Each structure stands twice: as structure tokens, then as C-alpha cells.
PDB file of N, CA and C in Angstrom:
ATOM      1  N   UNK Q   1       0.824  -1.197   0.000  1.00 47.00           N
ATOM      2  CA  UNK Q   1       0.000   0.000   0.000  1.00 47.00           C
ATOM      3  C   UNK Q   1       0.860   1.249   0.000  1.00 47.00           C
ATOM      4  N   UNK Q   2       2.356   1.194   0.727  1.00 52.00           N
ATOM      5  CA  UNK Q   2       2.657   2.371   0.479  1.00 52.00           C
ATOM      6  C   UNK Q   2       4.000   2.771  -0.568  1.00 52.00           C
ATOM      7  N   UNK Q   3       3.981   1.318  -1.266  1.00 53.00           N
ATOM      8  CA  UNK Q   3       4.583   1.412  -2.741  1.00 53.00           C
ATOM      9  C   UNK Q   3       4.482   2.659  -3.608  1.00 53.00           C
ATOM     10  N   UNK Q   4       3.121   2.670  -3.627  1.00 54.00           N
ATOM     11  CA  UNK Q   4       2.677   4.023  -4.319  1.00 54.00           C
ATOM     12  C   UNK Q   4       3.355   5.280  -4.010  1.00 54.00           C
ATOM     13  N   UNK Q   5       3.592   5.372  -2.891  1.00 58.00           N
ATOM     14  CA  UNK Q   5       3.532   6.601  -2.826  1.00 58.00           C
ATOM     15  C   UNK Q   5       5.499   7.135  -2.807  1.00 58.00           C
ATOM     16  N   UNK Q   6       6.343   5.841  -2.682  1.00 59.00           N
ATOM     17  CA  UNK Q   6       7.719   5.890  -2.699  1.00 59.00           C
ATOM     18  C   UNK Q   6       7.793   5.917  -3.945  1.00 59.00           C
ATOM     19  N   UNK Q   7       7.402   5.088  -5.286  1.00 56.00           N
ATOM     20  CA  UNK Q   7       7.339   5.811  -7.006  1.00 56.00           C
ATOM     21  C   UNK Q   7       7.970   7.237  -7.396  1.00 56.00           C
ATOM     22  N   UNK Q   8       7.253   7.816  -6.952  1.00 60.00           N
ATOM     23  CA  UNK Q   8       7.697   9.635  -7.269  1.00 60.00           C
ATOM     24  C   UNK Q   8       9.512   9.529  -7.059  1.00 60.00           C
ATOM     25  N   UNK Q   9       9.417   9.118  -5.753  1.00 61.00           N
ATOM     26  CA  UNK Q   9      10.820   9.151  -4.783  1.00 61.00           C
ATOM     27  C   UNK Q   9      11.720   8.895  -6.017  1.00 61.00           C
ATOM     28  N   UNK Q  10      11.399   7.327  -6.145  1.00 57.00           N
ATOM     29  CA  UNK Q  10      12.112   6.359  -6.542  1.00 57.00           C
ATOM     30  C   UNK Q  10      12.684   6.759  -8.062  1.00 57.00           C
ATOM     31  N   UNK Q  11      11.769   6.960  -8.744  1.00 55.00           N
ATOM     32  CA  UNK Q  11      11.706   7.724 -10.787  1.00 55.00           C
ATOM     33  C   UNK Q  11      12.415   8.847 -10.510  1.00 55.00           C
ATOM     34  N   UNK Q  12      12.639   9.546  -9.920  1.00 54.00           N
ATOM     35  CA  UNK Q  12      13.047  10.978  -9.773  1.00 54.00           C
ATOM     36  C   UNK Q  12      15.043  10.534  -9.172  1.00 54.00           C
ATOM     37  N   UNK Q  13      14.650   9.754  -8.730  1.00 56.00           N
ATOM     38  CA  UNK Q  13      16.440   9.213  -8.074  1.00 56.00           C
ATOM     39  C   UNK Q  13      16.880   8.672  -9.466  1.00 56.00           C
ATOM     40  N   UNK Q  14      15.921   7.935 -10.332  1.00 56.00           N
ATOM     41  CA  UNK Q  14      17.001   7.373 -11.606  1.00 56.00           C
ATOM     42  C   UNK Q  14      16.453   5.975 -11.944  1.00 56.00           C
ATOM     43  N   UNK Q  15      15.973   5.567 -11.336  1.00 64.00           N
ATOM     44  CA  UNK Q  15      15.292   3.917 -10.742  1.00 64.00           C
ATOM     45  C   UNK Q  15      14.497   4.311 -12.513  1.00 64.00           C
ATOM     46  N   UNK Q  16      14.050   2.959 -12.858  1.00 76.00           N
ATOM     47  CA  UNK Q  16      12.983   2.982 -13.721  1.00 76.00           C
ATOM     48  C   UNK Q  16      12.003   2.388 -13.044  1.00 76.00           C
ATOM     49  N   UNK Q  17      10.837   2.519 -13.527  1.00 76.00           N
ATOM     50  CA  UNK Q  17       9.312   2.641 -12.889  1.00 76.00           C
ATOM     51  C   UNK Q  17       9.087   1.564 -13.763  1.00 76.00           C
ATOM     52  N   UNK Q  18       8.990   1.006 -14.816  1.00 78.00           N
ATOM     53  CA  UNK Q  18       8.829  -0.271 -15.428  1.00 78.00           C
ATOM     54  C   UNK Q  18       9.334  -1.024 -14.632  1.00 78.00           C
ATOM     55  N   UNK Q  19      10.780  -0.824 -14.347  1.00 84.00           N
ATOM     56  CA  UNK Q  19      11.526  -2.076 -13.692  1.00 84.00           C
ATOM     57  C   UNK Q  19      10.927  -2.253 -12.137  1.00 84.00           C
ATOM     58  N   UNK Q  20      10.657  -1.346 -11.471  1.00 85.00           N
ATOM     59  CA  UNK Q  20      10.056  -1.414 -10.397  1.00 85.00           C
ATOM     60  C   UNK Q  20       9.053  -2.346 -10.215  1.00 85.00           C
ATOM     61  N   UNK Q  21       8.097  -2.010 -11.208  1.00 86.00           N
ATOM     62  CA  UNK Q  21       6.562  -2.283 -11.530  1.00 86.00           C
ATOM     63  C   UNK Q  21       6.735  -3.843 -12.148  1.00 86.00           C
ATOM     64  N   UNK Q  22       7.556  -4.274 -12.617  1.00 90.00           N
ATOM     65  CA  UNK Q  22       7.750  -5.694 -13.223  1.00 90.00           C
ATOM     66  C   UNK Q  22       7.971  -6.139 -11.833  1.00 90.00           C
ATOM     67  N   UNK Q  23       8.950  -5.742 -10.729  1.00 93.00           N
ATOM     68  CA  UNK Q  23       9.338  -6.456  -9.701  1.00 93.00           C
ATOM     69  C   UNK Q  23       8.126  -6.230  -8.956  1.00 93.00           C
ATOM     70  N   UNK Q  24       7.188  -5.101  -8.863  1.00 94.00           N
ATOM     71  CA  UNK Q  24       6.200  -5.507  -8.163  1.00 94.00           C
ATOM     72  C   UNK Q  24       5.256  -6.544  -8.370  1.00 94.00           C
ATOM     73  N   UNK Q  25       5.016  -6.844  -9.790  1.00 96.00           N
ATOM     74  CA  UNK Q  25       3.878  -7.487 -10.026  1.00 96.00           C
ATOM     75  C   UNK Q  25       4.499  -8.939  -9.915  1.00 96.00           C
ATOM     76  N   UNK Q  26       5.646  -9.508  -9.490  1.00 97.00           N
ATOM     77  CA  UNK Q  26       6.499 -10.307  -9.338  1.00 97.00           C
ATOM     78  C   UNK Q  26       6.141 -11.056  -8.014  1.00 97.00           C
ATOM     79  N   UNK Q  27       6.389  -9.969  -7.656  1.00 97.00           N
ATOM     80  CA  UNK Q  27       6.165  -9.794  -5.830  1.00 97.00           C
ATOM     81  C   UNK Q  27       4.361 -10.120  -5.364  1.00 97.00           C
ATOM     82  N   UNK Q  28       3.609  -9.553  -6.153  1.00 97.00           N
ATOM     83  CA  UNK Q  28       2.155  -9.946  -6.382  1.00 97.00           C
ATOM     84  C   UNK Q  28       1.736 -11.101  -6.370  1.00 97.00           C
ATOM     85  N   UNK Q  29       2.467 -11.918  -8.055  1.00 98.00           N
ATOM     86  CA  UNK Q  29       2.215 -13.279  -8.096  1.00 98.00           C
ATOM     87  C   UNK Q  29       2.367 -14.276  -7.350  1.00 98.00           C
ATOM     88  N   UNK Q  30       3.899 -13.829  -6.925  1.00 98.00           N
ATOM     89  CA  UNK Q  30       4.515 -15.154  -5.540  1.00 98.00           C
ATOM     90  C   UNK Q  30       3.702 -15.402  -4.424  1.00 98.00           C
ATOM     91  N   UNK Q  31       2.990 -13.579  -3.864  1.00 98.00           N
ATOM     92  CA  UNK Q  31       2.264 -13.987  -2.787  1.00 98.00           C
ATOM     93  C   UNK Q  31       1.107 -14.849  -3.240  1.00 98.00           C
ATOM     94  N   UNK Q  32       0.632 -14.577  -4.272  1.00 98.00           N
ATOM     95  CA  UNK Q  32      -0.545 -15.070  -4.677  1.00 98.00           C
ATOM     96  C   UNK Q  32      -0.356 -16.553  -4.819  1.00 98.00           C
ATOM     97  N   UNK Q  33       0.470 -17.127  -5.691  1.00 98.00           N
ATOM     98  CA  UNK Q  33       1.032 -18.420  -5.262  1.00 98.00           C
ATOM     99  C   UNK Q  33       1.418 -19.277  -4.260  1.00 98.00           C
ATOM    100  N   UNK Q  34       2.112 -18.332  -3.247  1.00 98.00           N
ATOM    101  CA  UNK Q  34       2.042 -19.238  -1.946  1.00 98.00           C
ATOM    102  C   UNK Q  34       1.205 -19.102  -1.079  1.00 98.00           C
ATOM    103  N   UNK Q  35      -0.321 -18.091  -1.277  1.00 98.00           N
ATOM    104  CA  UNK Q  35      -0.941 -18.774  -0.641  1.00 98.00           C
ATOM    105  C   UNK Q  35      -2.600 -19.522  -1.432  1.00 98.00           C
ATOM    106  N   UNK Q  36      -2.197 -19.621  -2.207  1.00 98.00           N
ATOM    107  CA  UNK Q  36      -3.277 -20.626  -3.441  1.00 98.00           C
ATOM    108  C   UNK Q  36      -4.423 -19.284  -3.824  1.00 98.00           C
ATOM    109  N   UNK Q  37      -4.265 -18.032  -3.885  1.00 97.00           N
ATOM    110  CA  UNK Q  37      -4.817 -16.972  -3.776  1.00 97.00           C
ATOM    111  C   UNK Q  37      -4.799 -16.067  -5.241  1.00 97.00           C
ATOM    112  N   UNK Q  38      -5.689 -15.556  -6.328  1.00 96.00           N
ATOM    113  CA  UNK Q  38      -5.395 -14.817  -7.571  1.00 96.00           C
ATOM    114  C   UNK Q  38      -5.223 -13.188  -6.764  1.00 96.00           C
ATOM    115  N   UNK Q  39      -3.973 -13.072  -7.501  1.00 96.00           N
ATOM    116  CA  UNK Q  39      -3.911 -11.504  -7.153  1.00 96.00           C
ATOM    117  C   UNK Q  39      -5.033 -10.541  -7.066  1.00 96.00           C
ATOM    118  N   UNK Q  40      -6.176 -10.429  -7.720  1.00 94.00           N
ATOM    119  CA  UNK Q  40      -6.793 -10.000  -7.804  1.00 94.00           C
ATOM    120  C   UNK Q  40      -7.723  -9.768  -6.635  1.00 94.00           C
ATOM    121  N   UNK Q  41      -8.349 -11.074  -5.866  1.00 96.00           N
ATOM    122  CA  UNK Q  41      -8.372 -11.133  -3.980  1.00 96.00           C
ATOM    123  C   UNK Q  41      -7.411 -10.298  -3.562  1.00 96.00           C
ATOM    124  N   UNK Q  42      -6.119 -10.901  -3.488  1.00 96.00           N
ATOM    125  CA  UNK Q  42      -5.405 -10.260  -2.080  1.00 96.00           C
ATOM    126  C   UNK Q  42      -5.530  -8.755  -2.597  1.00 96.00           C
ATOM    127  N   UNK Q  43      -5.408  -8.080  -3.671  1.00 95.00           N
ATOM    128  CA  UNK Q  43      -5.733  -6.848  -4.096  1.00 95.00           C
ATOM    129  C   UNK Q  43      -7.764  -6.397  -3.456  1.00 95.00           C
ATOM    130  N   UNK Q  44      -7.795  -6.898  -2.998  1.00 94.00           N
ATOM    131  CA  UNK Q  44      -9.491  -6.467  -2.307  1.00 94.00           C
ATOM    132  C   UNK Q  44     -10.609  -7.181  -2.994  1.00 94.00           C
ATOM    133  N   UNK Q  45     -10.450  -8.056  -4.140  1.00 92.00           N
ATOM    134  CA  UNK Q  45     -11.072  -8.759  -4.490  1.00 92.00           C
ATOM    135  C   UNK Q  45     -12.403  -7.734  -5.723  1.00 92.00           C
ATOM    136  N   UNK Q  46     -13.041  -8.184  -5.888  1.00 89.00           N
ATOM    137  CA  UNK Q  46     -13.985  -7.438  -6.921  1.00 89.00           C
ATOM    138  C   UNK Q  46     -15.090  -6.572  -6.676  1.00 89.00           C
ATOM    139  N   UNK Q  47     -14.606  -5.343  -7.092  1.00 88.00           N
ATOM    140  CA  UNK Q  47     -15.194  -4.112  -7.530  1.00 88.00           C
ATOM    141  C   UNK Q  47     -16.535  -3.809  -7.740  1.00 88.00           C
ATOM    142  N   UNK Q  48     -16.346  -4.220  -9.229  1.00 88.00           N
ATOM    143  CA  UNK Q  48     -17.674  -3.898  -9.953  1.00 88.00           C
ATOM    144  C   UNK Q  48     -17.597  -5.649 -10.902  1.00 88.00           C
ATOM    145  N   UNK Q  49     -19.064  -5.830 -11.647  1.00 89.00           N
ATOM    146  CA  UNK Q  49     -19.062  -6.518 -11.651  1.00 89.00           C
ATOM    147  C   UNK Q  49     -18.775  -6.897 -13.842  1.00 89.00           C
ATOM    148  N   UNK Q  50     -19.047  -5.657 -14.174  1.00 89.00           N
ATOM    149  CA  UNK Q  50     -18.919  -4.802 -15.565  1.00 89.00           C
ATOM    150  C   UNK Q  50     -18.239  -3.416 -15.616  1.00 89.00           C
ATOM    151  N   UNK Q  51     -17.170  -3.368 -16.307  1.00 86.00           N
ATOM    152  CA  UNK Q  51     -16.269  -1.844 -16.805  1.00 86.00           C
ATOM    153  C   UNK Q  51     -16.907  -1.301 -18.352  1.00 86.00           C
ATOM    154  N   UNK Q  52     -16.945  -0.757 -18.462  1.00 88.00           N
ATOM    155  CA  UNK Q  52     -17.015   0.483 -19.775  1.00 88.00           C
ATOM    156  C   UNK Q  52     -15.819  -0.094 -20.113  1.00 88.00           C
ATOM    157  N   UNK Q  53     -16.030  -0.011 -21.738  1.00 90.00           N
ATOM    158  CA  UNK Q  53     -14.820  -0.249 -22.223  1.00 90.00           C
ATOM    159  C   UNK Q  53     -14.768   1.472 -23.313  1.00 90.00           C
ATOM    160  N   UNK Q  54     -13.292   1.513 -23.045  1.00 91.00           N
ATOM    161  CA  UNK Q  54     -13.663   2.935 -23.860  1.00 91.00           C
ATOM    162  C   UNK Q  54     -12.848   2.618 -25.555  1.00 91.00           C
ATOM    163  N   UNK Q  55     -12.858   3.836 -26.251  1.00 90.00           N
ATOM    164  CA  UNK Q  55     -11.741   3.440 -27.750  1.00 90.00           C
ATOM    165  C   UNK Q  55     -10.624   4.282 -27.175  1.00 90.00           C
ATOM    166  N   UNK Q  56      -9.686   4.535 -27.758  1.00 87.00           N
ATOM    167  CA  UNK Q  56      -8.285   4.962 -27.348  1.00 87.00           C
ATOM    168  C   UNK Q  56      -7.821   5.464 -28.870  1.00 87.00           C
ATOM    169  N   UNK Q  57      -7.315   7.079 -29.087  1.00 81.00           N
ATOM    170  CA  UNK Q  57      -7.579   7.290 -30.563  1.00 81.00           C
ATOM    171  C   UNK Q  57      -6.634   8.393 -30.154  1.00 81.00           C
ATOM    172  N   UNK Q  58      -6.051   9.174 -31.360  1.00 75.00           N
ATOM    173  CA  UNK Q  58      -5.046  10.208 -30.937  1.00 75.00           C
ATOM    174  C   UNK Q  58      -4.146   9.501 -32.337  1.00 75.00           C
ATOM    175  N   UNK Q  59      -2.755  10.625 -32.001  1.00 75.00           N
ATOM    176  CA  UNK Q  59      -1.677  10.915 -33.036  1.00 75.00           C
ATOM    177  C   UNK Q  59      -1.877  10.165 -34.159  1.00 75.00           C
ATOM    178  N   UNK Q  60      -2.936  11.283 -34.668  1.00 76.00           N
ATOM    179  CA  UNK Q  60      -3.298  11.701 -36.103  1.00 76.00           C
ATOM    180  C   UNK Q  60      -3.275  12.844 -36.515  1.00 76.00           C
ATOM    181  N   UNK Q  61      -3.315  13.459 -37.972  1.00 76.00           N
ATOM    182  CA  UNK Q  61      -3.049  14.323 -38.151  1.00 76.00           C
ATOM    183  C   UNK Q  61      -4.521  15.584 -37.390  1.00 76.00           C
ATOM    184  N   UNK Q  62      -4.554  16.324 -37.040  1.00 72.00           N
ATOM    185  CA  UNK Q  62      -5.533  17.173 -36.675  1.00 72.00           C
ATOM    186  C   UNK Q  62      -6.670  17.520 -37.158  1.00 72.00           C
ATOM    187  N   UNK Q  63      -6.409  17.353 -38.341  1.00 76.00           N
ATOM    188  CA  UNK Q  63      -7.610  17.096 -39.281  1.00 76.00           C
ATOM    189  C   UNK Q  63      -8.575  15.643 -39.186  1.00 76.00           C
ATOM    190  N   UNK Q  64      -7.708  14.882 -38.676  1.00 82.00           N
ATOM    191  CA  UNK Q  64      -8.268  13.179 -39.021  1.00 82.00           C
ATOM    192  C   UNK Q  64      -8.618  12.547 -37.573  1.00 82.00           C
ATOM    193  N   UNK Q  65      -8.483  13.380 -36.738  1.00 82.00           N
ATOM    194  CA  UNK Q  65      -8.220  12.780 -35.024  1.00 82.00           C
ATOM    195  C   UNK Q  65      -9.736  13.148 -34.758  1.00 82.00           C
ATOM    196  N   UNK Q  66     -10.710  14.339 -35.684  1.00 82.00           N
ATOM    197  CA  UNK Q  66     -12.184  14.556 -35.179  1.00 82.00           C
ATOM    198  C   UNK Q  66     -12.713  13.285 -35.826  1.00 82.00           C
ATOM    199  N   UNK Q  67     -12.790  12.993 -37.095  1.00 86.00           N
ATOM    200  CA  UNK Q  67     -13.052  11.742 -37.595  1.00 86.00           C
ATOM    201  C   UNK Q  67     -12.901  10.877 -37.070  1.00 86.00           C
ATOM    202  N   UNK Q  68     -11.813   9.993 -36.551  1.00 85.00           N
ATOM    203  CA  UNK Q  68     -11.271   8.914 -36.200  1.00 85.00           C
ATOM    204  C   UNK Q  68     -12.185   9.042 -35.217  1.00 85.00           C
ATOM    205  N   UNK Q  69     -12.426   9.884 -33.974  1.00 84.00           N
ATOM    206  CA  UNK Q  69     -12.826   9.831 -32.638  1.00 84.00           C
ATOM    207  C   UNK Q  69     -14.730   9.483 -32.801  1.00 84.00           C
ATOM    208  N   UNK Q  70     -14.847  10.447 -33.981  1.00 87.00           N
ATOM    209  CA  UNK Q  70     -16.182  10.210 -34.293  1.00 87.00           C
ATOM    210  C   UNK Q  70     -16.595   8.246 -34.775  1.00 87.00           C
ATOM    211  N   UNK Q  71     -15.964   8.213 -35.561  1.00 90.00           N
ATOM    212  CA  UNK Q  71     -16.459   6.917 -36.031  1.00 90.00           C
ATOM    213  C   UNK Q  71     -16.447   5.859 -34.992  1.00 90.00           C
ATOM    214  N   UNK Q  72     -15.502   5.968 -33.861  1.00 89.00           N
ATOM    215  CA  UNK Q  72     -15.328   5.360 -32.807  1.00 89.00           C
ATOM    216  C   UNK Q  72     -17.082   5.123 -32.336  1.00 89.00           C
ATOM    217  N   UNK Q  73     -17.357   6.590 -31.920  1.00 89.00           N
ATOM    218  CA  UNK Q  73     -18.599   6.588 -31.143  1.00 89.00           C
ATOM    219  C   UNK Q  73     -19.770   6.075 -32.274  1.00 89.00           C
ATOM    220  N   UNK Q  74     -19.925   6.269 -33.210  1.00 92.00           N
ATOM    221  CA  UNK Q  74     -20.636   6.068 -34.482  1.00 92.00           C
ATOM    222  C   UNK Q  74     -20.656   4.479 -34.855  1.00 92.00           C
ATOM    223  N   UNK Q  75     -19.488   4.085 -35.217  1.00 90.00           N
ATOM    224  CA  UNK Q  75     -19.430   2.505 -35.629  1.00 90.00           C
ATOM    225  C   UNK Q  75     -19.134   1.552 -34.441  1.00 90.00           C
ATOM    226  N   UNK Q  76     -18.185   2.014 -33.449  1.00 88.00           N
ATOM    227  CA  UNK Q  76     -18.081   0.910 -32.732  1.00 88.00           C
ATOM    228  C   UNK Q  76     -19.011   1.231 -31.708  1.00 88.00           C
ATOM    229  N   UNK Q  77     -19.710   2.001 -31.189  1.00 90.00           N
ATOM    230  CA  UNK Q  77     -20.806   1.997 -29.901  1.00 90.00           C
ATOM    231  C   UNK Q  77     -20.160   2.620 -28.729  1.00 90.00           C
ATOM    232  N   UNK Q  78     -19.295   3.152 -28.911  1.00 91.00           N
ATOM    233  CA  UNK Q  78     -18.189   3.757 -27.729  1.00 91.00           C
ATOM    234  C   UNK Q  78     -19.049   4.892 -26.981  1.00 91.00           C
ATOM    235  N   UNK Q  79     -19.030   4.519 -25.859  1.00 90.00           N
ATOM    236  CA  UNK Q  79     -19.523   6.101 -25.185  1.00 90.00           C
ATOM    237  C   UNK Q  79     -18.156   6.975 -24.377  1.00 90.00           C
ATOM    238  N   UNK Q  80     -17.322   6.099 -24.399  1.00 91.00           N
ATOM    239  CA  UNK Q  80     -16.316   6.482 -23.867  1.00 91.00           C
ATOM    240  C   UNK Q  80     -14.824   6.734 -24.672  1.00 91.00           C
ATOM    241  N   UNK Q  81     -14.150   8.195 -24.556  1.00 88.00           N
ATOM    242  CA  UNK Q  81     -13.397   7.901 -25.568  1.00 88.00           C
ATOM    243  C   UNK Q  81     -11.861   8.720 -24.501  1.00 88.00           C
ATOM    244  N   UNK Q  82     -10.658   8.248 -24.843  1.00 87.00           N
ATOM    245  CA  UNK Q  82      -9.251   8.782 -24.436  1.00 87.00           C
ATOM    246  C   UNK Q  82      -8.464   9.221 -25.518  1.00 87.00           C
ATOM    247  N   UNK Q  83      -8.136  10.309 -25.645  1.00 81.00           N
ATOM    248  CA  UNK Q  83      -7.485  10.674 -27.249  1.00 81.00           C
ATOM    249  C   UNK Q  83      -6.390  11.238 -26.411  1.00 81.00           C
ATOM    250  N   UNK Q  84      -5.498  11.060 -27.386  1.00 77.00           N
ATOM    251  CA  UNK Q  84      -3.935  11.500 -27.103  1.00 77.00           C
ATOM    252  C   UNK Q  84      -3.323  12.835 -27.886  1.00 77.00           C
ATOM    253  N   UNK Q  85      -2.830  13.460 -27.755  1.00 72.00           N
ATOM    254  CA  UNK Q  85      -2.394  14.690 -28.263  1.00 72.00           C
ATOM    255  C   UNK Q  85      -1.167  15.104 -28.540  1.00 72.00           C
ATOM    256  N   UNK Q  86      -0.446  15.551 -29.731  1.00 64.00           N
ATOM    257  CA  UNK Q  86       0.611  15.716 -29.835  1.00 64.00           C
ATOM    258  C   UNK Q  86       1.327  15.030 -30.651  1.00 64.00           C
ATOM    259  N   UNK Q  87       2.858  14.981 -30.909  1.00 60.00           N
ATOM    260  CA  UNK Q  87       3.238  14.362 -31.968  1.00 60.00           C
ATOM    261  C   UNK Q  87       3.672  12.652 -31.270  1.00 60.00           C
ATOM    262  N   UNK Q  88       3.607  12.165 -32.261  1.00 58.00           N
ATOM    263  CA  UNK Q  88       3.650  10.440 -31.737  1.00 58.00           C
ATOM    264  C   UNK Q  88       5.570  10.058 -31.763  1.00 58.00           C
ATOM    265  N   UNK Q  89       5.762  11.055 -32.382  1.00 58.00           N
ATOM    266  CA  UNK Q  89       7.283  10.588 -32.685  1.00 58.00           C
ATOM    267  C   UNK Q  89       7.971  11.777 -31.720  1.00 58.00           C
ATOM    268  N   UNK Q  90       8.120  12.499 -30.506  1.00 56.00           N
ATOM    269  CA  UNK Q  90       8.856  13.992 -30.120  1.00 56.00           C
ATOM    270  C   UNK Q  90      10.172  13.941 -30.360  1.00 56.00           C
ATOM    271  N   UNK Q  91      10.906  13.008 -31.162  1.00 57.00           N
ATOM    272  CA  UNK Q  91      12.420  13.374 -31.400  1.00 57.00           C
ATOM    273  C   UNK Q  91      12.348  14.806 -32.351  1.00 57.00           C
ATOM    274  N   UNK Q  92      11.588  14.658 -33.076  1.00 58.00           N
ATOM    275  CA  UNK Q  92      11.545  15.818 -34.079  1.00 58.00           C
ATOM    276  C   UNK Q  92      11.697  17.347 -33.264  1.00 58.00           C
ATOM    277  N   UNK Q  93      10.929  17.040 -32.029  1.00 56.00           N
ATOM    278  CA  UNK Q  93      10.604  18.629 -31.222  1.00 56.00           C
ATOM    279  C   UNK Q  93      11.398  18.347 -30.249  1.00 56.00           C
ATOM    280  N   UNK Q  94      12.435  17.617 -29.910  1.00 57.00           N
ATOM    281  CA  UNK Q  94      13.614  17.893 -28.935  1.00 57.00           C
ATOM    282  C   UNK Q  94      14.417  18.555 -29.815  1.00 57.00           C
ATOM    283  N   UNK Q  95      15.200  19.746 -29.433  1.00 56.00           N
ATOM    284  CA  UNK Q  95      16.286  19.941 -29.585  1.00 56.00           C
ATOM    285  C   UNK Q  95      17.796  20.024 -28.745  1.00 56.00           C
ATOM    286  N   UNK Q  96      18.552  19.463 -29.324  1.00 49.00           N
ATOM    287  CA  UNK Q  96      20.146  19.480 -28.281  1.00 49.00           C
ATOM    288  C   UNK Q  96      20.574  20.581 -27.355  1.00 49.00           C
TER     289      UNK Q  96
END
């Protein structure tokens, strides 16, 4: 529980947060394994019983990202949508 909140600490010292997060979910499974238990229990067990599923749409050109987002809600039934912004590649907009 208070994993979370050492993260910031930890990414900011140099640590990677993937690598962390692989060793946590590591650390997850084992408990879950030794005690015949799905992570998902020892994590508090279940929520809800149905999620929203949303579309996920972004880095397109600006012109094509209202479209794309539209057809989402239009063809696939989406009520829910996460669009991303900006360029997909930022090497271009770093400079040395």
C-alpha cells in the first residue's frame, strides 16, 4: 500500500518505474502463489461486476483525429473515448 507513494521518490532518483513495476507485479504473483490466492483477492477482491470499455484514438493528423474519434462513437458503440495529443514521434521537437 505504500509502494505508491515511494514511485515519485524512486523515478526521480534514476530507478525505472517499469523495472520497479515488473518487480512488483512479481512480488504480487509469488504472494498469490504461496498462498493458493489470484492476485486480484489479495488486491481487495472485486469491484464492480462490468467496466465500460472505452476506444483509445489520438496521433493523427488534426484534421483526421475529429473523424477517427467520431467513427469510434458512431461505428463501434463507444460512449467512452481517451485521445492523445501531440506528436507520436517527439524526437523531431527535442532539440540538443
Amino acid at each position: 500500500a505504500h509502494a505508491g507513494h515511494a514511485m515519485p521518490q524512486l523515478a526521480r532518483r534514476g530507478m525505472s518505474v517499469a523495472a520497479i513495476s515488473a518487480v512488483d507485479i512479481a512480488l504480487w504473483d509469488i504472494l498469490g502463489k504461496s498462498l493458493g490466492q489470484p492476485v486480484w483477492r489479495l488486491l481487495g477482491g472485486r469491484k464492480v461486476d462490468r467496466m465500460q470499455a472505452y476506444a483509445s484514438g489520438g496521433w493523427a493528423s488534426a484534421d483526421a483525429i475529429g473523424e477517427q474519434l467520431k467513427s469510434y462513437i458512431a461505428r463501434g458503440g463507444f460512449k467512452a473515448l481517451k485521445m492523445r495529443v501531440g506528436a507520436m514521434d517527439g524526437a523531431a521537437h527535442i532539440s540538443a
